[in-house]
Amino acid sequence: MKKIIWSMCRQCPIRMAAIIIVSLGIGCFVPLTTFAESSLIDSVVDLFQKNTLGNLEGMHVWETLIPILVIIFLFYFLSNVLPPFVNSWCEQMELIGKNEVEQKLMKKLDRIPYENLEKTEFKDKWNRVAKKTDEKLPELFSMLTELLRITISVVGMLWYIAVQSFMVSVIYLIVLLLLFWFSKKAAAALFTLNQNFSISERRILYMNEITNHKEYAAERKLFQYTPFINQKREEIMKQQRVEQKKHDFKYAFFSSGIDVAGYIATIVIVLFMFPQLKIHAISMGFFLAFTRASLSLNSTIQNGVKKQLDILAQQRVYWKEYWELLEIKEISVSTKKRKKENFCSLEFCHVDFSYPNGTNVLKDVSFIMEPGKHYALVGENGSGKSTIVKLILGLYRPTGGKILLNGMDIQEFTSEELMEYYSVVFQDFSRYAIPFRENIILNQAEKEEKYQEILEYVELSSCVNRLKEGSHTMLGTIEKNGVDLSGGEWQKIAIGRALYRNAGFTIFDEPTASLDPMAESRIYEKYYQMMKGKTTIFISHRLASATLADVILVLKNKKICEMGGHKDLINKQGEYYKMFMTQRKWYWGDSRNE
């Protein structure tokens, strides 16, 4: 938390100084107003005493009272006029801070090892931090200004009371410390309560999404599972209520303690002041002004300090997690600039890979991919096909062995350098809520002829023609005029996006899962024509498309168990043969050979 405040001070020192100075000034109005009110009351009392003696003159009254009234009015005026300016400056600082905070997060996300993104702990922490920047920065500045105001108000009051009566100031200090202690305990109880509920709240939100989101509507109607989900939600909420009882009493006890202690202490102080008032050790003005200010400060501490301390505890946790994310070890790469080369070879040399949880996926995998050839990766679910793709892309690092790109260890390349070689379509592709055309071009140089060629290739021309604004139609459901497409059409856009990139090495990881077999066959036939002379890898569970590949790599038991062309592997009658014949039955209803 301190780091972000100092960062804001460095970026906008004048505005930050103005926020702090004006906030302190507003805080000073409490003791200054109390002093002015005390002077006013004492002046009125003094004037009435003189009037009793017959020494009061009209002009003298106004000369005495008007300056004090003007000062009191000025203090009240400024205490109401200045806060909106402080809030405005804080909002400007929030925008600057938000930009810095989000920029650092996004840059960090691009530089940390990909395996972090698949860890539940990391994802939970990232979601907690990234989704709350809009909330936490305004809270931070609001808390900062409020605590400054309260602190200077309390210190100023203590100083003013000490000048009038040292004993009263000592008692009042003890009361304030007691109130702060109760506030801190109440805030800690509330913070613990909120922290304990975070998991159950996420579960309830997930349950709400299942029962309300349109994505689940069809299955919700078909399986009639709403009562089942509601029962689960009720069980979670019941457990939440049980946990709440443990902390509610503690929070209620300390919250009530603040209220009771504050008012009892004020009464005790007032009673203590009566004898001093009788012997004129303190003035009537001080007595009345202090009583009013004391009650006002009690209310501030009861309602303000407790809330601000709770926010402070949450802010500390938030910024602690924020800096923990920024301190995650980044991928170390060579700083030496290398000239872009054409793809020459990709070699796996006895590669092993295990996930951070210890799950071993690949063991002693070796193969070479050459330029201009088409490769297919086939195997059962979980055999490691997508893992090999992510290793090729540098998203994962092998736990054993080496991966060589053009004869160099892939770890020596930056992610930007690697992406110059590859174009990829994943099964879990992204659907961008931007115009149709931009979904395909996506930050590449615009080439109309190439764009139209891609539309024809992936069979999207008819889709564009039926859209009201053609290629400029906004896609997705975020914009009011956005159009949502079918799953197959979105998948074709993802394929077109990869082809438009026109990299030398194209990877298709289950790119046609949402397409029917006939559409998939047409896509792959055109795909091989268009990608002639370029290196390609594709993964598909439908082995009919694998027949077009030059080399098929068959994965089983964490290894490459077979490698070769379709005919060679069929003649070998090994693992690939069994898989192909099984699928042949699905399509043709028999077990004939080719």
Coordinates of C-alpha atoms in Angstrom, one line a residue:
M1 CA 0.0 0.0 0.0
K2 CA 2.8 2.4 0.8
K3 CA 4.5 1.7 -2.5
I4 CA 1.4 2.8 -4.5
I5 CA 1.0 5.9 -2.4
W6 CA 4.7 6.8 -2.9
S7 CA 4.3 6.1 -6.6
M8 CA 1.4 8.5 -6.8
C9 CA 3.5 11.1 -4.9
R10 CA 6.3 10.8 -7.5
Q11 CA 4.0 11.0 -10.5
C12 CA 1.9 13.9 -9.3
P13 CA 3.7 15.6 -6.4
I14 CA 1.8 18.9 -6.5
R15 CA -1.7 17.4 -6.7
M16 CA -0.9 14.8 -4.0
A17 CA 0.5 17.6 -1.8
A18 CA -2.7 19.6 -2.4
I19 CA -4.8 16.6 -1.3
I20 CA -2.8 16.1 1.9
I21 CA -2.6 19.8 2.8
V22 CA -6.3 20.5 2.2
S23 CA -7.3 17.3 4.0
L24 CA -5.2 18.3 7.0
G25 CA -6.7 21.8 6.8
I26 CA -10.3 20.4 6.9
G27 CA -9.3 18.4 9.9
C28 CA -8.0 21.6 11.6
F29 CA -11.5 23.1 11.3
V30 CA -12.8 21.0 14.2
P31 CA -10.5 22.4 16.9
L32 CA -10.5 25.8 15.4
T33 CA -14.3 25.9 15.2
T34 CA -14.4 24.6 18.8
F35 CA -12.1 27.5 19.9
A36 CA -14.2 30.0 18.0
E37 CA -17.4 28.8 19.5
S38 CA -15.9 28.8 22.9
S39 CA -14.8 32.4 22.4
L40 CA -18.2 33.4 21.1
I41 CA -20.0 31.9 24.2
D42 CA -17.5 33.5 26.6
S43 CA -17.9 36.8 24.8
V44 CA -21.7 36.6 25.1
V45 CA -21.5 35.7 28.7
D46 CA -19.1 38.5 29.4
L47 CA -21.3 41.0 27.6
F48 CA -24.4 39.9 29.5
Q49 CA -22.5 40.3 32.8
K50 CA -21.5 43.9 31.7
N51 CA -25.1 44.6 30.7
T52 CA -26.1 43.6 34.3
L53 CA -23.7 46.3 35.5
G54 CA -25.1 48.8 33.0
N55 CA -21.8 49.1 31.0
L56 CA -23.0 47.5 27.7
E57 CA -23.0 49.6 24.6
G58 CA -24.7 48.5 21.3
M59 CA -21.8 49.2 19.0
H60 CA -19.4 47.5 21.3
V61 CA -21.5 44.3 21.2
W62 CA -21.3 44.0 17.4
E63 CA -17.6 44.9 17.3
T64 CA -17.0 42.0 19.7
L65 CA -19.3 39.4 18.2
I66 CA -19.3 39.9 14.4
P67 CA -15.6 39.0 13.9
I68 CA -16.1 35.7 15.8
L69 CA -19.3 35.0 13.9
V70 CA -17.6 35.6 10.6
I71 CA -14.7 33.3 11.6
I72 CA -17.2 30.5 12.6
F73 CA -19.1 31.0 9.4
L74 CA -15.9 30.9 7.4
F75 CA -14.8 27.6 9.1
Y76 CA -18.2 26.0 8.4
F77 CA -18.2 27.3 4.8
L78 CA -14.8 26.0 4.0
S79 CA -15.4 22.6 5.7
N80 CA -18.3 22.1 3.2
V81 CA -16.7 23.7 0.1
L82 CA -13.3 22.2 0.2
P83 CA -14.2 18.4 0.4
P84 CA -15.6 18.3 -3.2
F85 CA -12.3 19.8 -4.5
V86 CA -10.4 17.1 -2.6
N87 CA -12.7 14.4 -4.1
S88 CA -12.1 15.8 -7.6
W89 CA -8.3 15.7 -7.2
C90 CA -8.6 12.2 -5.8
E91 CA -10.6 11.1 -8.8
Q92 CA -7.9 12.4 -11.1
M93 CA -5.3 10.6 -9.1
E94 CA -7.4 7.4 -9.2
L95 CA -7.4 7.5 -13.0
I96 CA -3.6 7.9 -13.1
G97 CA -3.1 5.2 -10.5
K98 CA -5.5 2.8 -12.2
N99 CA -3.6 3.1 -15.4
E100 CA -0.3 2.4 -13.7
V101 CA -1.7 -0.5 -11.7
E102 CA -3.3 -2.2 -14.7
Q103 CA -0.4 -1.6 -17.0
K104 CA 2.0 -3.3 -14.5
L105 CA -0.4 -6.3 -14.2
M106 CA -0.8 -6.7 -17.9
K107 CA 2.9 -6.4 -18.6
K108 CA 3.6 -8.9 -15.8
L109 CA 1.0 -11.4 -17.2
D110 CA 2.9 -11.3 -20.5
R111 CA 6.3 -12.1 -18.9
I112 CA 5.5 -14.8 -16.3
P113 CA 5.8 -18.6 -17.1
Y114 CA 2.6 -19.9 -18.7
E115 CA 2.2 -22.7 -16.1
N116 CA 1.3 -20.0 -13.5
L117 CA -1.8 -19.3 -15.5
E118 CA -3.1 -22.8 -15.0
K119 CA -2.5 -22.9 -11.2
T120 CA -5.8 -22.5 -9.2
E121 CA -4.0 -20.5 -6.5
F122 CA -2.6 -18.0 -9.1
K123 CA -5.9 -17.7 -10.9
D124 CA -7.8 -17.0 -7.7
K125 CA -5.3 -14.4 -6.6
W126 CA -5.2 -12.8 -10.1
N127 CA -9.0 -12.6 -10.2
R128 CA -9.1 -11.0 -6.7
V129 CA -6.6 -8.4 -7.6
A130 CA -7.4 -7.6 -11.3
K131 CA -11.1 -7.3 -10.8
K132 CA -10.9 -4.9 -7.9
T133 CA -8.6 -2.1 -9.2
D134 CA -11.7 0.1 -9.9
E135 CA -12.8 -0.5 -6.3
K136 CA -9.6 -0.4 -4.3
L137 CA -8.0 2.8 -5.6
P138 CA -11.0 5.0 -4.8
E139 CA -11.1 3.3 -1.4
L140 CA -7.4 4.0 -0.9
F141 CA -7.7 7.8 -1.5
S142 CA -10.9 8.1 0.4
M143 CA -9.4 6.3 3.4
L144 CA -6.2 8.4 3.2
T145 CA -8.1 11.7 3.2
E146 CA -10.5 10.6 5.9
L147 CA -7.8 9.3 8.3
L148 CA -5.9 12.5 7.8
R149 CA -8.9 14.6 8.7
I150 CA -9.8 12.5 11.8
T151 CA -6.1 12.4 13.0
I152 CA -5.6 16.2 12.8
S153 CA -9.0 16.8 14.3
V154 CA -8.2 14.6 17.3
V155 CA -4.6 16.0 17.7
G156 CA -5.9 19.5 17.4
M157 CA -8.7 18.9 20.0
L158 CA -6.2 17.4 22.4
W159 CA -3.9 20.4 22.1
Y160 CA -6.7 22.9 22.6
I161 CA -8.0 20.9 25.7
A162 CA -4.5 20.7 27.1
V163 CA -4.1 24.5 27.0
Q164 CA -7.4 24.9 28.9
S165 CA -7.1 22.0 31.3
F166 CA -4.3 19.4 31.4
M167 CA -6.3 16.9 33.5
V168 CA -9.3 17.0 31.1
S169 CA -6.9 16.4 28.2
V170 CA -5.4 13.3 29.9
I171 CA -8.8 11.9 30.6
Y172 CA -9.9 12.7 27.0
L173 CA -6.8 11.0 25.6
I174 CA -7.6 7.9 27.5
V175 CA -11.1 7.9 26.2
L176 CA -9.9 8.3 22.6
L177 CA -7.4 5.5 22.9
L178 CA -10.2 3.3 24.3
L179 CA -12.4 4.2 21.4
F180 CA -9.7 3.5 18.9
W181 CA -9.0 0.1 20.5
F182 CA -12.7 -0.8 20.3
S183 CA -12.8 0.4 16.6
K184 CA -9.7 -1.6 15.7
K185 CA -11.2 -4.8 17.3
A186 CA -14.5 -4.3 15.6
A187 CA -12.8 -3.7 12.2
A188 CA -10.7 -6.8 12.7
A189 CA -13.8 -8.9 13.5
L190 CA -15.5 -7.5 10.4
F191 CA -12.5 -8.1 8.2
T192 CA -12.2 -11.8 9.4
L193 CA -15.9 -12.2 8.7
N194 CA -15.4 -11.0 5.1
Q195 CA -12.4 -13.1 4.5
N196 CA -14.1 -16.3 5.8
F197 CA -17.0 -15.6 3.4
S198 CA -15.0 -15.1 0.3
I199 CA -14.9 -18.7 -0.8
S200 CA -18.6 -19.4 0.0
E201 CA -19.6 -16.2 -1.8
R202 CA -17.7 -17.3 -4.9
R203 CA -19.6 -20.6 -4.8
I204 CA -22.9 -18.9 -4.4
L205 CA -22.2 -16.6 -7.4
Y206 CA -21.3 -19.7 -9.4
M207 CA -24.6 -21.3 -8.4
N208 CA -26.4 -18.2 -9.4
E209 CA -24.7 -18.2 -12.8
I210 CA -25.7 -21.8 -13.4
T211 CA -29.4 -21.0 -12.7
N212 CA -29.5 -17.7 -14.5
H213 CA -27.0 -17.7 -17.4
K214 CA -28.4 -18.5 -20.9
E215 CA -25.4 -20.7 -21.6
Y216 CA -26.9 -23.3 -19.3
A217 CA -30.5 -22.7 -20.2
A218 CA -31.0 -25.8 -22.5
E219 CA -29.5 -28.3 -20.1
R220 CA -31.3 -26.6 -17.2
K221 CA -34.6 -27.2 -19.0
L222 CA -33.7 -30.7 -20.2
F223 CA -32.4 -32.1 -16.9
Q224 CA -34.6 -29.9 -14.6
Y225 CA -31.7 -29.5 -12.2
T226 CA -32.7 -26.1 -10.7
P227 CA -34.1 -27.6 -7.5
F228 CA -30.8 -29.6 -7.1
I229 CA -28.7 -26.4 -7.5
N230 CA -31.0 -24.5 -5.2
Q231 CA -30.4 -27.2 -2.5
K232 CA -26.7 -26.9 -3.0
R233 CA -26.9 -23.1 -2.6
E234 CA -29.0 -23.5 0.5
E235 CA -26.4 -25.8 2.1
I236 CA -23.6 -23.3 1.4
M237 CA -25.7 -20.4 2.8
K238 CA -26.6 -22.5 5.9
Q239 CA -22.9 -23.2 6.5
Q240 CA -22.2 -19.5 5.9
R241 CA -24.8 -18.5 8.6
V242 CA -23.2 -20.9 11.1
E243 CA -19.8 -19.3 10.5
Q244 CA -21.4 -15.9 10.7
K245 CA -22.7 -16.5 14.2
K246 CA -19.1 -17.0 15.5
H247 CA -18.0 -13.6 14.3
D248 CA -21.2 -11.6 14.6
F249 CA -21.2 -11.6 18.4
K250 CA -17.6 -10.3 18.5
Y251 CA -18.3 -7.6 16.0
A252 CA -21.5 -6.6 17.8
F253 CA -19.7 -6.5 21.1
F254 CA -16.9 -4.2 20.0
S255 CA -19.3 -2.0 17.9
S256 CA -21.5 -1.5 20.9
G257 CA -18.5 -0.9 23.1
I258 CA -17.5 2.0 20.9
D259 CA -21.0 3.6 21.3
V260 CA -21.4 3.0 25.0
A261 CA -17.8 3.8 26.0
G262 CA -17.9 7.1 23.9
Y263 CA -21.0 8.5 25.5
I264 CA -20.3 7.3 29.0
A265 CA -16.8 8.8 28.8
T266 CA -18.2 12.1 27.6
I267 CA -20.7 12.2 30.5
V268 CA -17.8 11.4 33.0
I269 CA -15.7 14.2 31.5
V270 CA -18.5 16.7 31.7
L271 CA -19.2 15.7 35.3
F272 CA -15.5 16.1 36.0
M273 CA -15.5 19.5 34.5
F274 CA -18.4 20.9 36.7
P275 CA -16.2 21.6 39.8
Q276 CA -13.6 23.2 37.5
L277 CA -16.3 25.3 36.0
K278 CA -17.5 26.3 39.4
I279 CA -14.1 27.6 40.5
H280 CA -13.6 29.3 37.0
A281 CA -10.7 27.0 36.2
I282 CA -12.4 26.6 32.8
S283 CA -14.8 29.0 31.1
M284 CA -18.4 28.4 30.2
G285 CA -17.6 28.7 26.5
F286 CA -15.0 26.0 26.7
F287 CA -17.3 23.7 28.6
L288 CA -20.2 24.0 26.1
A289 CA -18.0 24.0 23.0
F290 CA -16.0 21.0 24.2
T291 CA -19.2 19.1 25.0
R292 CA -20.5 19.7 21.5
A293 CA -17.1 18.9 19.8
S294 CA -16.7 15.8 22.0
L295 CA -20.0 14.3 21.0
S296 CA -19.2 15.1 17.3
L297 CA -15.8 13.4 17.5
N298 CA -17.4 10.4 19.3
S299 CA -19.8 10.1 16.4
T300 CA -16.9 10.4 13.9
I301 CA -14.9 7.7 15.6
Q302 CA -18.0 5.4 16.0
N303 CA -19.0 5.7 12.3
G304 CA -15.8 6.7 10.6
V305 CA -12.8 5.2 12.2
K306 CA -14.3 1.7 12.5
K307 CA -15.1 1.8 8.8
Q308 CA -11.7 3.3 7.8
L309 CA -9.8 0.7 9.8
D310 CA -11.7 -2.1 8.2
I311 CA -10.9 -0.6 4.8
L312 CA -7.3 -0.2 5.9
A313 CA -7.1 -4.0 6.7
Q314 CA -8.6 -4.9 3.3
Q315 CA -6.3 -2.5 1.5
R316 CA -3.2 -4.1 3.1
V317 CA -4.3 -7.5 2.0
Y318 CA -5.1 -6.3 -1.5
W319 CA -1.8 -4.5 -2.1
K320 CA 0.2 -7.3 -0.5
E321 CA -1.3 -9.7 -3.1
Y322 CA -0.8 -7.1 -5.9
W323 CA 2.9 -6.8 -5.2
E324 CA 3.2 -10.6 -4.7
L325 CA 1.9 -11.0 -8.3
L326 CA 4.4 -8.5 -9.6
E327 CA 7.3 -10.3 -7.8
I328 CA 6.6 -13.6 -9.5
K329 CA 9.7 -14.8 -11.2
E330 CA 9.7 -14.0 -14.9
I331 CA 10.9 -16.0 -17.9
S332 CA 14.7 -15.4 -18.3
V333 CA 15.7 -14.9 -21.9
S334 CA 18.8 -13.9 -23.7
T335 CA 19.1 -10.2 -24.3
K336 CA 21.0 -10.7 -27.4
K337 CA 19.1 -9.6 -30.5
R338 CA 18.9 -12.1 -33.3
K339 CA 18.0 -11.8 -36.9
K340 CA 14.7 -13.2 -38.0
E341 CA 15.2 -16.5 -39.9
N342 CA 13.0 -18.8 -41.8
F343 CA 11.8 -21.9 -40.1
C344 CA 14.4 -24.7 -40.8
S345 CA 13.8 -27.4 -38.1
L346 CA 12.1 -28.2 -34.8
E347 CA 13.6 -31.0 -32.7
F348 CA 12.5 -32.6 -29.5
C349 CA 15.5 -34.2 -27.8
H350 CA 14.5 -36.7 -25.1
V351 CA 11.9 -34.3 -23.7
D352 CA 10.1 -34.9 -20.4
F353 CA 7.3 -32.8 -19.0
S354 CA 5.5 -32.9 -15.7
Y355 CA 3.0 -30.4 -14.3
P356 CA 3.7 -28.5 -11.1
N357 CA 1.4 -30.8 -9.2
G358 CA 3.7 -33.7 -10.2
T359 CA 1.5 -35.2 -13.0
N360 CA 3.9 -36.6 -15.6
V361 CA 2.6 -36.1 -19.2
L362 CA 5.6 -36.8 -21.5
K363 CA 8.6 -39.0 -21.1
D364 CA 11.6 -39.2 -23.4
V365 CA 9.8 -37.8 -26.4
S366 CA 12.0 -37.3 -29.5
F367 CA 11.2 -36.2 -33.1
I368 CA 12.2 -33.8 -35.8
M369 CA 9.9 -31.6 -37.9
E370 CA 11.2 -30.3 -41.2
P371 CA 10.0 -27.2 -43.2
G372 CA 7.3 -27.7 -45.8
K373 CA 5.7 -30.8 -44.3
H374 CA 2.3 -31.4 -42.7
Y375 CA 2.3 -33.2 -39.4
A376 CA -0.6 -34.7 -37.4
L377 CA -0.6 -35.5 -33.7
V378 CA -3.0 -38.2 -32.7
G379 CA -3.7 -40.1 -29.5
E380 CA -6.3 -40.6 -26.7
N381 CA -7.5 -37.7 -24.5
G382 CA -4.8 -36.8 -22.0
S383 CA -2.0 -38.4 -24.1
G384 CA -0.1 -35.1 -24.3
K385 CA -1.0 -33.7 -27.7
S386 CA -1.9 -30.2 -26.5
T387 CA 1.1 -30.2 -24.1
I388 CA 3.5 -30.8 -27.0
V389 CA 1.9 -27.8 -28.8
K390 CA 2.4 -25.6 -25.7
L391 CA 6.0 -26.7 -25.4
I392 CA 6.6 -25.8 -29.0
L393 CA 5.2 -22.4 -28.4
G394 CA 7.3 -21.9 -25.4
L395 CA 4.3 -21.6 -23.1
Y396 CA 5.7 -24.6 -21.0
R397 CA 9.3 -25.4 -20.4
P398 CA 10.4 -29.1 -20.5
T399 CA 11.3 -30.6 -17.2
G400 CA 13.9 -32.7 -19.0
G401 CA 15.6 -32.7 -22.4
K402 CA 15.7 -29.9 -24.9
I403 CA 13.6 -28.4 -27.7
L404 CA 15.7 -26.9 -30.5
L405 CA 14.3 -24.4 -33.0
N406 CA 16.6 -24.0 -36.0
G407 CA 19.3 -25.7 -33.9
M408 CA 19.0 -23.3 -30.9
D409 CA 17.5 -24.0 -27.5
I410 CA 13.9 -22.6 -27.6
Q411 CA 14.5 -21.1 -24.1
E412 CA 16.9 -18.6 -25.7
F413 CA 14.1 -17.0 -27.7
T414 CA 11.8 -14.3 -26.3
S415 CA 8.1 -14.9 -26.6
E416 CA 7.9 -12.2 -29.3
E417 CA 10.6 -13.9 -31.3
L418 CA 8.9 -17.3 -31.1
M419 CA 5.5 -15.8 -32.2
E420 CA 7.2 -14.6 -35.4
Y421 CA 7.5 -18.2 -36.4
Y422 CA 4.1 -19.5 -35.4
S423 CA 0.4 -19.0 -36.1
V424 CA -2.0 -21.0 -33.8
V425 CA -5.6 -21.9 -33.4
F426 CA -6.5 -23.5 -30.1
Q427 CA -9.6 -25.5 -29.3
D428 CA -10.5 -22.9 -26.7
F429 CA -10.2 -19.9 -29.1
S430 CA -11.2 -16.4 -28.2
R431 CA -14.3 -14.6 -29.3
Y432 CA -13.6 -10.9 -29.5
A433 CA -16.4 -8.3 -29.2
I434 CA -15.1 -6.2 -32.0
P435 CA -16.1 -5.9 -35.7
F436 CA -16.1 -9.0 -37.9
R437 CA -13.2 -7.8 -40.0
E438 CA -11.0 -6.9 -37.0
N439 CA -11.7 -10.4 -35.6
I440 CA -9.7 -11.9 -38.5
I441 CA -7.1 -9.2 -39.2
L442 CA -6.5 -8.5 -35.5
N443 CA -3.6 -6.0 -35.4
Q444 CA -2.1 -7.2 -38.7
A445 CA -1.6 -5.1 -41.8
E446 CA -4.8 -4.8 -43.8
K447 CA -4.7 -6.6 -47.2
E448 CA -8.2 -6.7 -48.8
E449 CA -7.3 -9.4 -51.4
K450 CA -5.9 -11.7 -48.7
Y451 CA -8.8 -11.0 -46.4
Q452 CA -11.3 -12.0 -49.1
E453 CA -9.3 -15.1 -49.9
I454 CA -9.4 -16.2 -46.2
L455 CA -13.2 -15.6 -46.1
E456 CA -13.6 -17.9 -49.1
Y457 CA -11.2 -20.5 -47.7
V458 CA -12.9 -20.9 -44.3
E459 CA -16.4 -20.6 -45.9
L460 CA -17.4 -17.3 -44.2
S461 CA -18.3 -15.3 -47.3
S462 CA -22.0 -16.2 -47.0
C463 CA -22.0 -15.4 -43.3
V464 CA -20.6 -11.9 -44.1
N465 CA -23.1 -11.3 -46.8
R466 CA -26.1 -11.9 -44.6
L467 CA -24.8 -9.5 -41.9
K468 CA -26.5 -6.1 -42.1
E469 CA -23.2 -4.2 -42.0
G470 CA -21.1 -6.9 -43.6
S471 CA -17.5 -7.1 -42.4
H472 CA -18.0 -4.0 -40.2
T473 CA -20.7 -5.7 -38.1
M474 CA -20.0 -5.7 -34.4
L475 CA -19.8 -9.2 -33.0
G476 CA -20.6 -10.4 -29.5
T477 CA -23.3 -9.3 -27.1
I478 CA -21.5 -6.5 -25.3
E479 CA -22.5 -3.7 -27.7
K480 CA -26.2 -3.0 -28.3
N481 CA -26.0 -3.7 -32.0
G482 CA -23.7 -6.7 -31.6
V483 CA -24.4 -10.0 -33.4
D484 CA -23.6 -13.4 -32.0
L485 CA -22.6 -16.2 -34.3
S486 CA -22.9 -19.9 -34.1
G487 CA -20.1 -22.0 -32.5
G488 CA -19.0 -23.2 -35.9
E489 CA -18.8 -19.7 -37.4
W490 CA -16.8 -18.4 -34.5
Q491 CA -14.4 -21.4 -35.0
K492 CA -14.0 -20.5 -38.7
I493 CA -13.1 -16.9 -37.7
A494 CA -10.4 -18.3 -35.4
I495 CA -9.1 -20.4 -38.2
G496 CA -9.2 -17.5 -40.6
R497 CA -7.3 -15.3 -38.0
A498 CA -4.5 -17.8 -37.8
L499 CA -4.3 -18.1 -41.6
Y500 CA -4.3 -14.4 -42.1
R501 CA -1.2 -14.2 -40.0
N502 CA 0.6 -16.2 -42.7
A503 CA 3.4 -17.5 -40.4
G504 CA 5.8 -20.2 -41.7
F505 CA 4.7 -22.7 -39.1
T506 CA 1.0 -23.1 -38.4
I507 CA -0.5 -25.1 -35.5
F508 CA -4.1 -26.2 -35.3
D509 CA -5.0 -27.7 -31.9
E510 CA -8.5 -29.3 -32.4
P511 CA -9.6 -26.3 -34.6
T512 CA -12.6 -28.0 -36.1
A513 CA -14.3 -29.5 -33.0
S514 CA -17.4 -27.4 -33.5
L515 CA -17.7 -28.3 -37.2
D516 CA -19.6 -31.2 -38.7
P517 CA -17.4 -33.9 -40.4
M518 CA -18.3 -32.8 -43.9
A519 CA -17.3 -29.1 -43.1
E520 CA -14.2 -30.4 -41.4
S521 CA -13.2 -32.4 -44.5
R522 CA -13.7 -29.4 -46.8
I523 CA -11.7 -27.1 -44.5
Y524 CA -8.8 -29.5 -44.3
E525 CA -8.7 -30.1 -48.1
K526 CA -8.5 -26.4 -48.7
Y527 CA -6.2 -26.0 -45.8
Y528 CA -3.6 -28.3 -47.3
Q529 CA -3.8 -26.6 -50.6
M530 CA -3.4 -23.2 -49.1
M531 CA -0.6 -24.3 -46.7
K532 CA 1.4 -26.0 -49.4
G533 CA 5.1 -25.4 -48.9
K534 CA 4.6 -24.4 -45.2
T535 CA 5.1 -26.4 -42.1
T536 CA 1.9 -27.4 -40.3
I537 CA 0.8 -29.4 -37.2
F538 CA -2.8 -30.3 -36.5
I539 CA -4.5 -32.2 -33.8
S540 CA -7.9 -33.8 -34.4
H541 CA -9.8 -36.7 -32.9
R542 CA -11.3 -37.4 -36.3
L543 CA -8.5 -39.4 -38.0
A544 CA -10.0 -39.0 -41.5
S545 CA -8.2 -35.6 -41.6
A546 CA -4.9 -37.2 -40.5
T547 CA -4.7 -39.1 -43.8
L548 CA -3.7 -35.9 -45.5
A549 CA -0.6 -35.4 -43.3
D550 CA 2.9 -36.2 -44.5
V551 CA 3.9 -37.5 -41.0
I552 CA 1.6 -38.8 -38.3
L553 CA 2.9 -38.9 -34.7
V554 CA 1.0 -41.3 -32.5
L555 CA 1.1 -40.7 -28.7
K556 CA 0.5 -43.4 -26.1
N557 CA 1.8 -44.0 -22.6
K558 CA 3.5 -40.5 -22.5
K559 CA 5.6 -41.4 -25.6
I560 CA 5.6 -41.3 -29.4
C561 CA 4.8 -44.9 -30.0
E562 CA 4.5 -44.7 -33.8
M563 CA 5.6 -42.2 -36.5
G564 CA 5.1 -42.3 -40.3
G565 CA 2.7 -41.7 -43.2
H566 CA -0.9 -42.9 -43.2
K567 CA -0.3 -45.9 -45.5
D568 CA 2.8 -47.0 -43.6
L569 CA 1.0 -46.9 -40.3
I570 CA -2.0 -48.8 -41.6
N571 CA 0.2 -51.5 -43.1
K572 CA 2.0 -51.7 -39.7
Q573 CA -1.3 -52.5 -38.1
G574 CA -0.3 -51.0 -34.7
E575 CA -1.9 -48.4 -32.5
Y576 CA -2.8 -46.0 -35.3
Y577 CA -4.4 -48.8 -37.3
K578 CA -6.6 -49.7 -34.3
M579 CA -7.7 -46.1 -33.8
F580 CA -8.4 -45.6 -37.5
M581 CA -10.4 -48.8 -37.9
T582 CA -12.5 -48.0 -34.9
Q583 CA -13.4 -44.6 -36.3
R584 CA -13.9 -46.1 -39.8
K585 CA -16.8 -48.2 -38.3
W586 CA -18.4 -45.0 -37.1
Y587 CA -18.4 -43.5 -40.6
W588 CA -18.8 -46.5 -42.9
G589 CA -20.3 -49.2 -40.6
D590 CA -17.7 -51.8 -41.4
S591 CA -14.1 -52.7 -40.6
R592 CA -12.6 -52.8 -44.1
N593 CA -9.1 -51.7 -44.8
E594 CA -8.4 -48.7 -47.0

